[in-house]
Amino acid sequence: MNRRTIAPALLVIALALPGFGVEGDTPDNAPATEATAPAPAAPEEAPVTEPSPVAARRAARAKRERAPRVEESVRMRILDIRLAVGGTPGPSRVRDDYEAGSGSSLPTGGYDYGLKKQGGGFLQVGFMSGKLRDHGGLIWGVGLRSSGYRIDVEATPTIDRTQDLSYSTFGPIATIGYGYAFGEHFHVEAGPYLSVGAARADWFDRDATSTYREATADGAFAQAGVRLGGYFTIVRHLVLGLGLEYGSSIAVLEADHSASSGKSKLTVRTHGLGAGLEVGFRF
């Protein structure tokens, strides 16, 4: 065939193909494409805010509470019963506010008396407790204390055995302070102490014949001071110690003089350095 006959033939074939069920791809019968889901939106990031000071402190405290605690080692446990005996300064001043009676040869007034002899002793029993760690520790104790003094009043030369005029105190004593252990067998203690209780004194009056008569005065006292002591643990339960103290006390006592019907109100003061030996049992 020549080109003139081929072209009409191709046109006829093209027109005849739809009749035989052969269709070309059109937009209506184009293969469907699968629908794709839209990509999820990215979550919005929360704004970063600085924690408040209160929240920061709470977080720090919670962190400390969760952290394991490191306990310091206990170098020494003190749980003692102790007995102490020693010497203390006697009254440094005695004032007598005297009220004369019908048979008195002394006028009413206040009298300050000098003392020839001063000094006395004490006996004390008590309990002491504490835990001494690497840096030391708190100690405390309570007990009972009795003190006695012999005094000689310069103004009473005619009283027989005036050196036997006495002044005594009795009452509870308490102390609190700091202790430090130098190893397992020696430690020191330091701190204030306070004692209050009853006081008694032998005193005198001068009757109408100018004869000195003795009488008994009763009242109360208070004492405060500081103490320092060193203690050795000799064996497991035996404790020996030496203590020093410096304190002051005041007592107010009253005496009725039967011979003259007079009355004395005494003010007794002491102050100074004392020392004592101690022995104890450690539980």
mmCIF file of C-alpha atoms in Angstrom:
data_model
loop_
_atom_site.group_PDB
_atom_site.id
_atom_site.type_symbol
_atom_site.label_atom_id
_atom_site.label_comp_id
_atom_site.label_asym_id
_atom_site.label_seq_id
_atom_site.Cartn_x
_atom_site.Cartn_y
_atom_site.Cartn_z
ATOM 1 C CA MET A 1 0.000 0.000 0.000
ATOM 2 C CA ASN A 2 0.977 3.476 -0.622
ATOM 3 C CA ARG A 3 0.698 6.231 1.968
ATOM 4 C CA ARG A 4 -2.588 7.409 0.526
ATOM 5 C CA THR A 5 -4.310 4.137 1.279
ATOM 6 C CA ILE A 6 -2.646 3.559 4.746
ATOM 7 C CA ALA A 7 -3.902 6.752 6.324
ATOM 8 C CA PRO A 8 -7.619 6.130 5.648
ATOM 9 C CA ALA A 9 -7.277 2.568 6.888
ATOM 10 C CA LEU A 10 -5.790 3.643 10.228
ATOM 11 C CA LEU A 11 -8.614 6.141 10.663
ATOM 12 C CA VAL A 12 -11.210 3.426 10.121
ATOM 13 C CA ILE A 13 -9.525 1.143 12.674
ATOM 14 C CA ALA A 14 -9.381 3.891 15.268
ATOM 15 C CA LEU A 15 -13.083 4.613 14.907
ATOM 16 C CA ALA A 16 -13.959 0.927 15.141
ATOM 17 C CA LEU A 17 -12.086 0.111 18.374
ATOM 18 C CA PRO A 18 -14.696 1.630 20.781
ATOM 19 C CA GLY A 19 -17.312 -0.640 19.383
ATOM 20 C CA PHE A 20 -15.318 -3.682 20.389
ATOM 21 C CA GLY A 21 -15.170 -2.595 24.160
ATOM 22 C CA VAL A 22 -11.655 -1.281 24.145
ATOM 23 C CA GLU A 23 -11.560 2.051 25.930
ATOM 24 C CA GLY A 24 -8.692 4.296 26.534
ATOM 25 C CA ASP A 25 -7.726 5.746 29.877
ATOM 26 C CA THR A 26 -9.837 8.762 30.626
ATOM 27 C CA PRO A 27 -10.141 10.830 33.718
ATOM 28 C CA ASP A 28 -13.411 9.001 34.533
ATOM 29 C CA ASN A 29 -11.989 5.492 34.421
ATOM 30 C CA ALA A 30 -8.484 6.251 35.582
ATOM 31 C CA PRO A 31 -7.342 3.912 38.311
ATOM 32 C CA ALA A 32 -8.223 5.257 41.794
ATOM 33 C CA THR A 33 -5.432 6.237 44.055
ATOM 34 C CA GLU A 34 -5.406 5.321 47.731
ATOM 35 C CA ALA A 35 -6.228 8.207 50.106
ATOM 36 C CA THR A 36 -3.488 9.055 52.561
ATOM 37 C CA ALA A 37 -4.206 10.294 56.130
ATOM 38 C CA PRO A 38 -2.869 13.700 56.969
ATOM 39 C CA ALA A 39 0.286 13.649 59.071
ATOM 40 C CA PRO A 40 -0.409 14.323 62.772
ATOM 41 C CA ALA A 41 0.483 17.749 63.912
ATOM 42 C CA ALA A 42 3.547 17.982 66.103
ATOM 43 C CA PRO A 43 2.630 18.541 69.790
ATOM 44 C CA GLU A 44 3.189 21.991 71.043
ATOM 45 C CA GLU A 45 6.097 22.233 73.471
ATOM 46 C CA ALA A 46 5.231 23.599 76.899
ATOM 47 C CA PRO A 47 7.020 26.803 77.705
ATOM 48 C CA VAL A 48 10.016 26.317 79.980
ATOM 49 C CA THR A 49 9.548 28.178 83.258
ATOM 50 C CA GLU A 50 12.003 28.644 86.090
ATOM 51 C CA PRO A 51 10.956 26.967 89.400
ATOM 52 C CA SER A 52 9.851 29.321 92.149
ATOM 53 C CA PRO A 53 12.142 29.763 95.200
ATOM 54 C CA VAL A 54 9.637 27.864 97.357
ATOM 55 C CA ALA A 55 9.522 24.933 94.941
ATOM 56 C CA ALA A 56 13.305 24.926 94.700
ATOM 57 C CA ARG A 57 13.662 24.782 98.468
ATOM 58 C CA ARG A 58 11.128 21.969 98.696
ATOM 59 C CA ALA A 59 12.962 20.003 96.032
ATOM 60 C CA ALA A 60 16.290 20.515 97.789
ATOM 61 C CA ARG A 61 14.819 19.443 101.121
ATOM 62 C CA ALA A 62 13.268 16.344 99.566
ATOM 63 C CA LYS A 63 16.625 15.486 98.005
ATOM 64 C CA ARG A 64 18.362 15.810 101.367
ATOM 65 C CA GLU A 65 15.739 13.634 103.049
ATOM 66 C CA ARG A 66 16.183 10.924 100.428
ATOM 67 C CA ALA A 67 19.947 11.004 100.725
ATOM 68 C CA PRO A 68 21.398 8.414 103.122
ATOM 69 C CA ARG A 69 22.447 9.885 106.440
ATOM 70 C CA VAL A 70 25.954 9.344 107.666
ATOM 71 C CA GLU A 71 25.954 8.859 111.436
ATOM 72 C CA GLU A 72 28.955 9.990 113.418
ATOM 73 C CA SER A 73 30.489 7.325 115.564
ATOM 74 C CA VAL A 74 29.841 7.532 119.287
ATOM 75 C CA ARG A 75 33.177 7.648 121.075
ATOM 76 C CA MET A 76 31.745 7.376 124.565
ATOM 77 C CA ARG A 77 28.362 6.836 126.177
ATOM 78 C CA ILE A 78 28.005 8.342 129.632
ATOM 79 C CA LEU A 79 25.441 6.859 131.963
ATOM 80 C CA ASP A 80 26.994 7.248 135.406
ATOM 81 C CA ILE A 81 26.106 7.337 139.056
ATOM 82 C CA ARG A 82 28.745 9.445 140.817
ATOM 83 C CA LEU A 83 29.760 10.288 144.357
ATOM 84 C CA ALA A 84 31.796 13.456 144.923
ATOM 85 C CA VAL A 85 33.500 14.904 147.987
ATOM 86 C CA GLY A 86 35.461 18.128 148.132
ATOM 87 C CA GLY A 87 36.054 21.555 149.572
ATOM 88 C CA THR A 88 34.363 24.880 148.901
ATOM 89 C CA PRO A 89 34.868 28.415 150.189
ATOM 90 C CA GLY A 90 32.879 29.366 153.251
ATOM 91 C CA PRO A 91 30.787 32.485 153.793
ATOM 92 C CA SER A 92 32.524 35.648 152.730
ATOM 93 C CA ARG A 93 29.993 37.967 154.317
ATOM 94 C CA VAL A 94 27.261 37.681 156.949
ATOM 95 C CA ARG A 95 24.785 40.495 157.495
ATOM 96 C CA ASP A 96 22.404 40.487 160.440
ATOM 97 C CA ASP A 97 19.352 42.735 160.194
ATOM 98 C CA TYR A 98 18.582 42.637 163.876
ATOM 99 C CA GLU A 99 15.331 43.506 165.615
ATOM 100 C CA ALA A 100 15.899 44.021 169.315
ATOM 101 C CA GLY A 101 13.665 42.362 171.870
ATOM 102 C CA SER A 102 12.724 43.267 175.413
ATOM 103 C CA GLY A 103 15.798 41.551 176.814
ATOM 104 C CA SER A 104 18.338 42.620 174.154
ATOM 105 C CA SER A 105 21.444 44.643 174.826
ATOM 106 C CA LEU A 106 22.022 45.126 171.074
ATOM 107 C CA PRO A 107 20.046 47.937 169.417
ATOM 108 C CA THR A 108 17.942 47.351 166.337
ATOM 109 C CA GLY A 109 19.946 47.737 163.131
ATOM 110 C CA GLY A 110 22.003 46.070 160.444
ATOM 111 C CA TYR A 111 25.331 44.496 161.354
ATOM 112 C CA ASP A 112 28.024 43.199 159.002
ATOM 113 C CA TYR A 113 30.280 40.626 160.601
ATOM 114 C CA GLY A 114 33.800 39.677 159.655
ATOM 115 C CA LEU A 115 34.740 36.016 159.700
ATOM 116 C CA LYS A 116 38.025 34.674 160.998
ATOM 117 C CA LYS A 117 37.735 31.232 159.460
ATOM 118 C CA GLN A 118 36.297 30.352 156.122
ATOM 119 C CA GLY A 119 36.040 27.110 154.235
ATOM 120 C CA GLY A 120 33.959 24.005 154.240
ATOM 121 C CA GLY A 121 33.222 20.808 152.436
ATOM 122 C CA PHE A 122 30.523 19.161 150.374
ATOM 123 C CA LEU A 123 29.184 15.698 149.667
ATOM 124 C CA GLN A 124 27.268 15.062 146.467
ATOM 125 C CA VAL A 125 25.617 12.085 144.804
ATOM 126 C CA GLY A 126 24.172 12.314 141.333
ATOM 127 C CA PHE A 127 23.470 10.959 137.875
ATOM 128 C CA MET A 128 25.226 12.043 134.657
ATOM 129 C CA SER A 129 24.293 11.239 131.056
ATOM 130 C CA GLY A 130 25.482 12.058 127.539
ATOM 131 C CA LYS A 131 26.732 10.801 124.164
ATOM 132 C CA LEU A 132 30.130 12.031 123.027
ATOM 133 C CA ARG A 133 30.687 11.794 119.276
ATOM 134 C CA ASP A 134 33.645 12.843 117.153
ATOM 135 C CA HIS A 135 32.912 16.504 117.839
ATOM 136 C CA GLY A 136 31.854 15.991 121.460
ATOM 137 C CA GLY A 137 28.316 16.209 122.718
ATOM 138 C CA LEU A 138 25.763 17.440 125.212
ATOM 139 C CA ILE A 139 25.943 16.242 128.805
ATOM 140 C CA TRP A 140 23.523 16.777 131.660
ATOM 141 C CA GLY A 141 23.138 15.649 135.231
ATOM 142 C CA VAL A 142 21.108 15.957 138.425
ATOM 143 C CA GLY A 143 21.895 15.141 142.020
ATOM 144 C CA LEU A 144 21.695 16.042 145.699
ATOM 145 C CA ARG A 145 24.316 18.092 147.477
ATOM 146 C CA SER A 146 25.049 18.818 151.126
ATOM 147 C CA SER A 147 27.560 21.479 152.195
ATOM 148 C CA GLY A 148 28.795 22.403 155.658
ATOM 149 C CA TYR A 149 31.018 25.164 157.055
ATOM 150 C CA ARG A 150 32.550 26.064 160.416
ATOM 151 C CA ILE A 151 32.818 29.775 161.062
ATOM 152 C CA ASP A 152 34.272 32.011 163.741
ATOM 153 C CA VAL A 153 32.626 35.403 164.102
ATOM 154 C CA GLU A 154 34.989 38.126 165.286
ATOM 155 C CA ALA A 155 32.293 39.859 167.299
ATOM 156 C CA THR A 156 31.647 36.935 169.641
ATOM 157 C CA PRO A 157 34.764 36.535 171.770
ATOM 158 C CA THR A 158 32.891 35.376 174.861
ATOM 159 C CA ILE A 159 30.950 32.507 173.292
ATOM 160 C CA ASP A 160 32.448 29.174 174.167
ATOM 161 C CA ARG A 161 33.716 27.343 171.099
ATOM 162 C CA THR A 162 32.668 30.082 168.679
ATOM 163 C CA GLN A 163 34.616 28.304 165.969
ATOM 164 C CA ASP A 164 31.839 25.735 166.024
ATOM 165 C CA LEU A 165 29.224 28.142 164.752
ATOM 166 C CA SER A 166 28.019 26.374 161.634
ATOM 167 C CA TYR A 167 26.380 27.105 158.325
ATOM 168 C CA SER A 168 25.010 24.319 156.124
ATOM 169 C CA THR A 169 22.990 23.879 152.947
ATOM 170 C CA PHE A 170 21.166 20.950 151.371
ATOM 171 C CA GLY A 171 19.302 20.646 148.091
ATOM 172 C CA PRO A 172 19.145 19.411 144.506
ATOM 173 C CA ILE A 173 21.775 20.395 141.965
ATOM 174 C CA ALA A 174 21.544 20.335 138.163
ATOM 175 C CA THR A 175 24.136 20.823 135.444
ATOM 176 C CA ILE A 176 24.226 20.922 131.655
ATOM 177 C CA GLY A 177 27.164 21.439 129.367
ATOM 178 C CA TYR A 178 29.608 20.057 126.830
ATOM 179 C CA GLY A 179 31.744 16.941 126.925
ATOM 180 C CA TYR A 180 34.595 15.733 124.734
ATOM 181 C CA ALA A 181 36.191 12.289 124.685
ATOM 182 C CA PHE A 182 39.908 11.844 124.007
ATOM 183 C CA GLY A 183 39.581 8.200 123.083
ATOM 184 C CA GLU A 184 37.792 5.486 125.025
ATOM 185 C CA HIS A 185 39.168 6.107 128.506
ATOM 186 C CA PHE A 186 39.365 9.849 129.144
ATOM 187 C CA HIS A 187 36.952 12.715 128.685
ATOM 188 C CA VAL A 188 36.358 16.245 129.950
ATOM 189 C CA GLU A 189 33.161 18.030 130.944
ATOM 190 C CA ALA A 190 32.397 21.733 131.267
ATOM 191 C CA GLY A 191 29.274 23.742 131.925
ATOM 192 C CA PRO A 192 27.189 25.768 134.363
ATOM 193 C CA TYR A 193 25.400 24.404 137.409
ATOM 194 C CA LEU A 194 22.568 25.556 139.655
ATOM 195 C CA SER A 195 21.525 24.469 143.133
ATOM 196 C CA VAL A 196 18.703 25.601 145.431
ATOM 197 C CA GLY A 197 17.476 24.288 148.742
ATOM 198 C CA ALA A 198 17.384 24.687 152.496
ATOM 199 C CA ALA A 199 19.944 26.489 154.645
ATOM 200 C CA ARG A 200 20.623 26.472 158.393
ATOM 201 C CA ALA A 201 23.025 28.445 160.558
ATOM 202 C CA ASP A 202 23.989 28.665 164.210
ATOM 203 C CA TRP A 203 23.880 32.315 165.177
ATOM 204 C CA PHE A 204 24.085 34.431 168.301
ATOM 205 C CA ASP A 205 22.400 37.155 170.281
ATOM 206 C CA ARG A 206 23.446 39.303 173.208
ATOM 207 C CA ASP A 207 21.043 39.433 176.119
ATOM 208 C CA ALA A 208 20.532 42.132 178.730
ATOM 209 C CA THR A 209 23.623 41.012 180.647
ATOM 210 C CA SER A 210 25.710 41.310 177.434
ATOM 211 C CA THR A 211 26.117 37.545 177.376
ATOM 212 C CA TYR A 212 26.182 35.996 173.922
ATOM 213 C CA ARG A 213 23.585 33.307 173.342
ATOM 214 C CA GLU A 214 23.424 30.921 170.427
ATOM 215 C CA ALA A 215 20.321 30.411 168.301
ATOM 216 C CA THR A 216 19.387 28.497 165.160
ATOM 217 C CA ALA A 217 18.455 30.265 161.931
ATOM 218 C CA ASP A 218 16.621 28.521 159.081
ATOM 219 C CA GLY A 219 15.979 29.625 155.518
ATOM 220 C CA ALA A 220 16.755 28.974 151.848
ATOM 221 C CA PHE A 221 19.727 29.360 149.534
ATOM 222 C CA ALA A 222 20.584 29.522 145.836
ATOM 223 C CA GLN A 223 23.945 28.816 144.240
ATOM 224 C CA ALA A 224 25.185 29.099 140.652
ATOM 225 C CA GLY A 225 28.537 28.642 138.992
ATOM 226 C CA VAL A 226 30.594 26.841 136.374
ATOM 227 C CA ARG A 227 32.378 23.521 136.586
ATOM 228 C CA LEU A 228 35.214 21.757 134.756
ATOM 229 C CA GLY A 229 36.167 18.120 135.231
ATOM 230 C CA GLY A 230 38.344 15.382 133.807
ATOM 231 C CA TYR A 231 37.361 11.707 134.100
ATOM 232 C CA PHE A 232 39.172 8.416 133.562
ATOM 233 C CA THR A 233 37.409 5.161 132.828
ATOM 234 C CA ILE A 234 39.737 2.790 134.683
ATOM 235 C CA VAL A 235 37.921 -0.400 133.873
ATOM 236 C CA ARG A 236 34.683 -1.001 132.062
ATOM 237 C CA HIS A 237 32.433 0.342 134.839
ATOM 238 C CA LEU A 238 34.718 2.309 137.187
ATOM 239 C CA VAL A 239 35.096 6.064 136.672
ATOM 240 C CA LEU A 240 37.441 8.360 138.601
ATOM 241 C CA GLY A 241 37.493 12.118 138.206
ATOM 242 C CA LEU A 242 38.726 15.453 139.449
ATOM 243 C CA GLY A 243 36.485 18.490 139.271
ATOM 244 C CA LEU A 244 36.952 22.235 139.699
ATOM 245 C CA GLU A 245 34.200 24.770 140.176
ATOM 246 C CA TYR A 246 33.734 28.465 140.724
ATOM 247 C CA GLY A 247 30.454 29.678 142.147
ATOM 248 C CA SER A 248 28.558 32.167 144.248
ATOM 249 C CA SER A 249 25.670 31.652 146.624
ATOM 250 C CA ILE A 250 23.261 33.644 148.732
ATOM 251 C CA ALA A 251 21.095 32.480 151.615
ATOM 252 C CA VAL A 252 18.437 34.250 153.657
ATOM 253 C CA LEU A 253 17.724 32.854 157.126
ATOM 254 C CA GLU A 254 15.725 33.938 160.166
ATOM 255 C CA ALA A 255 16.363 33.238 163.840
ATOM 256 C CA ASP A 256 14.236 33.865 166.923
ATOM 257 C CA HIS A 257 16.267 34.553 170.059
ATOM 258 C CA SER A 258 14.379 33.177 173.015
ATOM 259 C CA ALA A 259 16.683 34.701 175.628
ATOM 260 C CA SER A 260 16.154 38.292 174.481
ATOM 261 C CA SER A 261 12.969 38.011 172.400
ATOM 262 C CA GLY A 262 14.968 39.507 169.533
ATOM 263 C CA LYS A 263 14.985 38.437 165.897
ATOM 264 C CA SER A 264 17.756 38.135 163.314
ATOM 265 C CA LYS A 265 17.416 38.089 159.544
ATOM 266 C CA LEU A 266 20.685 36.790 158.157
ATOM 267 C CA THR A 267 22.045 37.220 154.643
ATOM 268 C CA VAL A 268 24.939 34.851 154.001
ATOM 269 C CA ARG A 269 27.058 35.090 150.850
ATOM 270 C CA THR A 270 29.788 32.829 149.528
ATOM 271 C CA HIS A 271 31.943 32.885 146.414
ATOM 272 C CA GLY A 272 35.160 31.318 145.258
ATOM 273 C CA LEU A 273 36.897 28.275 143.852
ATOM 274 C CA GLY A 274 36.205 24.723 144.989
ATOM 275 C CA ALA A 275 37.511 21.286 144.051
ATOM 276 C CA GLY A 276 36.480 17.696 144.546
ATOM 277 C CA LEU A 277 37.231 14.059 143.816
ATOM 278 C CA GLU A 278 34.635 11.859 142.157
ATOM 279 C CA VAL A 279 34.108 8.141 141.831
ATOM 280 C CA GLY A 280 31.381 6.628 139.716
ATOM 281 C CA PHE A 281 29.814 3.528 138.237
ATOM 282 C CA ARG A 282 29.078 3.477 134.499
ATOM 283 C CA PHE A 283 26.207 1.369 133.267
#
